[in-house]
């Protein structure tokens, strides 16, 4: 596996859809396997840093192929050297289905990742399933606010929670989390969590972090390993172009996803 194809952009890149409050780093790698290796090292390094700084590491997961790409974290040396007991796990979006439903992002993460690492169950925060997406969104926001009140998650001066790392993929339409083009949830500026009942991607009912929460994260990794997303990577008008990070936004791209970069 060749990890040599790497370039770093500290300033905004005109050929890339994203600009960040902090630094922007682009890691352009050959294959998905290379992305998995690079992502594992990146995540482990952040874990070590944040645990040393504040004795915890808050990680926000998404669905799709991301969980499979995290597989290298289960291998040597990471599986036995990461201090998993200090991790806190959240979801940037979730399908409003029971947690044991095959469509659940929680179940996807549990089966492919969380069941294989010793993160305490009390430090994993899935949704509480209810039939009403609006109720699920309110419930999850209340839970986050309780964690802020208990000083488990910090609150920034902007009034939004601050997570250490958010791991995102993007869709061919440029959506991130469950913030889709041509849907009003993309423009929500006040709530922490919102809901959608007509997602263009099934299942229709979902909840999602809003952009103010996503963009308040210290570090964000955008993980893209499919040629179907190549256009979205460079589009300046899609939701993925609105992602920002306070510290650093890092793109992990295989050569197919990066094929339209200049």
CSV table of C-alpha atoms in Angstrom, one decimal:
chain,number,residue,atom,x,y,z
A,1,UNK,CA,0.0,0.0,0.0
A,2,UNK,CA,1.4,3.3,-1.0
A,3,UNK,CA,0.8,6.2,1.4
A,4,UNK,CA,3.2,8.5,-0.4
A,5,UNK,CA,0.6,10.4,-2.4
A,6,UNK,CA,-0.1,13.0,0.2
A,7,UNK,CA,-0.3,16.7,0.0
A,8,UNK,CA,-1.2,19.3,2.6
A,9,UNK,CA,-3.1,22.5,2.1
A,10,UNK,CA,-3.0,25.0,4.9
A,11,UNK,CA,-5.0,27.6,3.0
A,12,UNK,CA,-8.3,27.1,1.2
A,13,UNK,CA,-7.9,25.1,-2.0
A,14,UNK,CA,-9.8,26.6,-5.0
A,15,UNK,CA,-10.2,23.1,-6.5
A,16,UNK,CA,-11.7,21.7,-3.3
A,17,UNK,CA,-15.2,22.3,-2.0
A,18,UNK,CA,-14.2,23.1,1.6
A,19,UNK,CA,-12.8,26.0,3.5
A,20,UNK,CA,-12.2,25.7,7.2
A,21,UNK,CA,-12.0,28.0,10.2
A,22,UNK,CA,-8.7,26.3,11.1
A,23,UNK,CA,-6.3,24.5,8.9
A,24,UNK,CA,-7.3,22.3,6.0
A,25,UNK,CA,-5.3,19.1,5.3
A,26,UNK,CA,-5.9,16.9,2.2
A,27,UNK,CA,-4.6,13.4,2.2
A,28,UNK,CA,-4.8,11.9,-1.2
A,29,UNK,CA,-4.1,8.2,-1.1
A,30,UNK,CA,-4.1,5.4,-3.7
A,31,UNK,CA,-6.7,3.0,-2.4
A,32,UNK,CA,-9.4,2.6,0.3
A,33,UNK,CA,-7.1,0.3,2.2
A,34,UNK,CA,-4.5,3.2,2.4
A,35,UNK,CA,-7.2,5.5,3.6
A,36,UNK,CA,-8.1,3.1,6.4
A,37,UNK,CA,-4.5,2.9,7.5
A,38,UNK,CA,-4.1,6.7,7.5
A,39,UNK,CA,-7.4,7.3,9.2
A,40,UNK,CA,-6.5,4.9,12.0
A,41,UNK,CA,-3.2,6.6,12.7
A,42,UNK,CA,-4.9,10.0,12.6
A,43,UNK,CA,-7.6,9.0,15.0
A,44,UNK,CA,-5.2,7.3,17.4
A,45,UNK,CA,-3.0,10.4,17.5
A,46,UNK,CA,-6.0,12.6,18.3
A,47,UNK,CA,-7.1,10.2,20.9
A,48,UNK,CA,-3.8,10.3,22.7
A,49,UNK,CA,-3.6,14.1,22.4
A,50,UNK,CA,-7.1,14.9,23.8
A,51,UNK,CA,-6.9,12.3,26.6
A,52,UNK,CA,-3.6,13.9,27.7
A,53,UNK,CA,-5.1,17.3,27.5
A,54,UNK,CA,-8.5,16.7,29.2
A,55,UNK,CA,-8.8,13.1,30.1
A,56,UNK,CA,-11.5,12.2,27.5
A,57,UNK,CA,-12.0,12.0,23.8
A,58,UNK,CA,-15.4,12.7,22.3
A,59,UNK,CA,-16.0,11.0,18.9
A,60,UNK,CA,-19.0,11.5,16.7
A,61,UNK,CA,-19.7,8.8,14.2
A,62,UNK,CA,-21.7,8.7,11.0
A,63,UNK,CA,-23.0,5.8,9.0
A,64,UNK,CA,-22.4,4.4,5.5
A,65,UNK,CA,-18.9,3.0,4.7
A,66,UNK,CA,-17.2,5.0,7.4
A,67,UNK,CA,-17.5,2.2,10.0
A,68,UNK,CA,-15.7,-0.3,7.7
A,69,UNK,CA,-13.0,2.2,7.0
A,70,UNK,CA,-12.3,2.4,10.8
A,71,UNK,CA,-11.4,-1.3,10.9
A,72,UNK,CA,-7.7,-0.7,11.1
A,73,UNK,CA,-8.3,0.8,14.6
A,74,UNK,CA,-9.1,-2.8,15.7
A,75,UNK,CA,-5.7,-4.1,14.6
A,76,UNK,CA,-2.2,-3.9,16.1
A,77,UNK,CA,-1.0,-1.6,17.5
A,78,UNK,CA,-4.1,0.5,17.9
A,79,UNK,CA,-6.5,-2.1,19.3
A,80,UNK,CA,-4.4,-2.7,22.4
A,81,UNK,CA,-2.8,0.7,22.9
A,82,UNK,CA,-5.7,3.2,22.6
A,83,UNK,CA,-7.2,4.2,25.9
A,84,UNK,CA,-10.7,3.2,24.9
A,85,UNK,CA,-12.1,3.8,28.4
A,86,UNK,CA,-11.8,7.5,27.9
A,87,UNK,CA,-13.7,7.6,24.6
A,88,UNK,CA,-17.2,9.1,24.4
A,89,UNK,CA,-19.3,8.1,21.4
A,90,UNK,CA,-22.1,10.0,19.7
A,91,UNK,CA,-23.8,10.0,16.3
A,92,UNK,CA,-23.9,12.9,13.9
A,93,UNK,CA,-27.1,11.5,12.4
A,94,UNK,CA,-29.4,8.6,12.9
A,95,UNK,CA,-32.2,6.9,11.1
A,96,UNK,CA,-35.4,6.9,13.2
A,97,UNK,CA,-35.7,3.1,13.5
A,98,UNK,CA,-35.3,0.7,16.5
A,99,UNK,CA,-31.7,0.3,17.5
A,100,UNK,CA,-31.6,-3.3,16.4
A,101,UNK,CA,-32.9,-2.5,12.9
A,102,UNK,CA,-30.4,-3.2,10.1
A,103,UNK,CA,-30.9,0.4,9.0
A,104,UNK,CA,-29.7,1.8,12.3
A,105,UNK,CA,-26.4,3.7,12.3
A,106,UNK,CA,-26.0,2.5,15.9
A,107,UNK,CA,-26.3,-1.1,14.9
A,108,UNK,CA,-23.9,-0.6,12.1
A,109,UNK,CA,-21.3,0.9,14.4
A,110,UNK,CA,-22.0,-1.7,17.1
A,111,UNK,CA,-21.6,-4.7,14.8
A,112,UNK,CA,-18.6,-3.4,12.9
A,113,UNK,CA,-16.7,-1.5,15.6
A,114,UNK,CA,-18.1,-0.8,19.1
A,115,UNK,CA,-18.6,-4.4,20.0
A,116,UNK,CA,-14.9,-5.0,19.3
A,117,UNK,CA,-13.4,-2.3,21.5
A,118,UNK,CA,-13.7,-1.9,25.3
A,119,UNK,CA,-15.5,1.5,25.4
A,120,UNK,CA,-17.8,1.5,28.5
A,121,UNK,CA,-21.5,1.2,27.6
A,122,UNK,CA,-22.1,4.2,29.8
A,123,UNK,CA,-20.0,6.3,27.5
A,124,UNK,CA,-21.9,5.4,24.3
A,125,UNK,CA,-24.9,7.7,23.5
A,126,UNK,CA,-27.3,6.4,20.8
A,127,UNK,CA,-30.7,7.8,20.3
A,128,UNK,CA,-33.7,6.7,22.3
A,129,UNK,CA,-36.1,5.4,19.7
A,130,UNK,CA,-39.5,6.9,19.5
A,131,UNK,CA,-42.0,6.8,16.5
A,132,UNK,CA,-41.9,10.6,16.2
A,133,UNK,CA,-38.7,12.0,14.6
A,134,UNK,CA,-39.4,15.3,16.3
A,135,UNK,CA,-39.5,13.7,19.7
A,136,UNK,CA,-36.3,11.8,19.0
A,137,UNK,CA,-34.5,15.0,18.0
A,138,UNK,CA,-35.7,16.8,21.1
A,139,UNK,CA,-34.7,13.9,23.3
A,140,UNK,CA,-31.2,13.7,21.9
A,141,UNK,CA,-30.7,17.5,22.2
A,142,UNK,CA,-31.8,17.4,25.8
A,143,UNK,CA,-29.4,14.5,26.5
A,144,UNK,CA,-26.5,16.6,25.0
A,145,UNK,CA,-27.5,19.6,27.0
A,146,UNK,CA,-27.4,17.5,30.2
A,147,UNK,CA,-23.9,16.3,29.3
A,148,UNK,CA,-22.9,19.9,28.9
A,149,UNK,CA,-24.5,20.8,32.2
A,150,UNK,CA,-22.5,17.9,33.8
A,151,UNK,CA,-19.3,19.3,32.2
A,152,UNK,CA,-18.8,16.1,30.2
A,153,UNK,CA,-19.0,18.0,26.9
A,154,UNK,CA,-17.8,21.6,26.8
A,155,UNK,CA,-19.9,24.5,25.6
A,156,UNK,CA,-18.3,27.0,23.3
A,157,UNK,CA,-18.8,30.8,23.5
A,158,UNK,CA,-21.2,30.4,20.5
A,159,UNK,CA,-23.6,28.4,22.6
A,160,UNK,CA,-23.0,25.0,20.9
A,161,UNK,CA,-21.4,21.8,22.2
A,162,UNK,CA,-17.8,21.2,21.2
A,163,UNK,CA,-16.8,17.7,20.2
A,164,UNK,CA,-13.2,16.6,19.7
A,165,UNK,CA,-13.6,14.7,16.5
A,166,UNK,CA,-16.5,14.3,14.0
A,167,UNK,CA,-16.0,11.6,11.4
A,168,UNK,CA,-18.0,12.3,8.2
A,169,UNK,CA,-18.6,10.7,4.8
A,170,UNK,CA,-20.4,12.4,1.9
A,171,UNK,CA,-23.0,11.2,-0.5
A,172,UNK,CA,-22.9,11.6,-4.3
A,173,UNK,CA,-25.4,14.5,-3.8
A,174,UNK,CA,-22.9,16.2,-1.4
A,175,UNK,CA,-25.0,15.6,1.7
A,176,UNK,CA,-23.3,15.1,5.1
A,177,UNK,CA,-24.9,13.7,8.1
A,178,UNK,CA,-28.6,14.0,7.1
A,179,UNK,CA,-28.3,17.5,5.8
A,180,UNK,CA,-29.3,17.2,2.2
A,181,UNK,CA,-29.4,19.6,-0.8
A,182,UNK,CA,-32.9,21.2,-1.2
A,183,UNK,CA,-33.9,20.4,2.3
A,184,UNK,CA,-34.5,23.2,5.0
A,185,UNK,CA,-32.6,21.3,7.7
A,186,UNK,CA,-29.4,22.4,5.9
A,187,UNK,CA,-30.1,26.0,7.0
A,188,UNK,CA,-31.1,25.4,10.7
A,189,UNK,CA,-29.0,27.8,12.8
A,190,UNK,CA,-30.4,27.7,16.3
A,191,UNK,CA,-31.1,24.1,17.2
A,192,UNK,CA,-28.5,21.5,18.1
A,193,UNK,CA,-30.4,18.6,16.6
A,194,UNK,CA,-33.1,18.7,13.9
A,195,UNK,CA,-35.1,16.1,12.1
A,196,UNK,CA,-36.2,15.2,8.6
A,197,UNK,CA,-39.3,13.2,7.6
A,198,UNK,CA,-38.7,13.2,3.8
A,199,UNK,CA,-35.0,12.2,3.4
A,200,UNK,CA,-34.3,11.6,-0.3
A,201,UNK,CA,-32.3,8.6,0.8
A,202,UNK,CA,-34.2,5.8,2.7
A,203,UNK,CA,-35.4,5.6,5.4
A,204,UNK,CA,-37.1,9.0,5.2
A,205,UNK,CA,-37.3,9.8,9.0
A,206,UNK,CA,-34.0,10.8,10.5
A,207,UNK,CA,-32.4,13.1,13.0
A,208,UNK,CA,-29.2,15.0,12.5
A,209,UNK,CA,-26.7,17.4,14.1
A,210,UNK,CA,-27.1,20.9,12.6
A,211,UNK,CA,-24.3,22.8,10.9
A,212,UNK,CA,-23.6,25.0,13.9
A,213,UNK,CA,-22.8,21.9,16.0
A,214,UNK,CA,-20.8,20.2,13.3
A,215,UNK,CA,-18.8,23.3,12.5
A,216,UNK,CA,-18.1,23.8,16.2
A,217,UNK,CA,-16.0,20.6,16.4
A,218,UNK,CA,-12.3,20.8,17.1
A,219,UNK,CA,-11.3,18.4,14.4
A,220,UNK,CA,-13.3,16.9,11.5
A,221,UNK,CA,-12.3,14.1,9.1
A,222,UNK,CA,-14.0,13.8,5.8
A,223,UNK,CA,-13.6,10.3,4.5
A,224,UNK,CA,-14.4,9.7,0.8
A,225,UNK,CA,-13.4,6.5,-1.1
A,226,UNK,CA,-15.7,6.3,-4.1
A,227,UNK,CA,-15.7,7.8,-7.5
A,228,UNK,CA,-19.4,8.5,-7.2
A,229,UNK,CA,-18.5,11.2,-4.7
A,230,UNK,CA,-15.7,12.8,-6.8
A,231,UNK,CA,-18.0,15.6,-8.1
A,232,UNK,CA,-19.2,16.4,-4.7
A,233,UNK,CA,-15.6,16.7,-3.4
A,234,UNK,CA,-15.0,19.7,-5.7
A,235,UNK,CA,-18.5,21.3,-5.8
A,236,UNK,CA,-18.7,24.7,-4.0
A,237,UNK,CA,-22.5,24.6,-3.7
A,238,UNK,CA,-23.4,21.4,-1.9
A,239,UNK,CA,-23.8,20.8,1.8
A,240,UNK,CA,-20.3,19.3,2.1
A,241,UNK,CA,-18.9,22.6,1.0
A,242,UNK,CA,-20.2,24.2,4.3
A,243,UNK,CA,-18.2,22.0,6.7
A,244,UNK,CA,-15.7,23.9,8.8
A,245,UNK,CA,-13.6,22.9,11.8
A,246,UNK,CA,-12.3,25.0,14.6
A,247,UNK,CA,-8.8,23.4,14.6
A,248,UNK,CA,-8.4,21.3,11.5
A,249,UNK,CA,-10.4,19.8,8.7
A,250,UNK,CA,-8.8,16.7,7.2
A,251,UNK,CA,-9.9,15.1,4.0
A,252,UNK,CA,-9.0,11.4,3.4
A,253,UNK,CA,-9.5,10.6,-0.3
A,254,UNK,CA,-8.6,7.6,-2.4
A,255,UNK,CA,-7.6,8.3,-6.0
A,256,UNK,CA,-11.1,7.7,-7.3
A,257,UNK,CA,-12.7,10.2,-4.9
A,258,UNK,CA,-9.9,12.7,-5.7
A,259,UNK,CA,-10.1,12.2,-9.5
A,260,UNK,CA,-11.6,15.7,-10.1
A,261,UNK,CA,-9.2,17.6,-8.0
A,262,UNK,CA,-6.9,19.9,-10.0
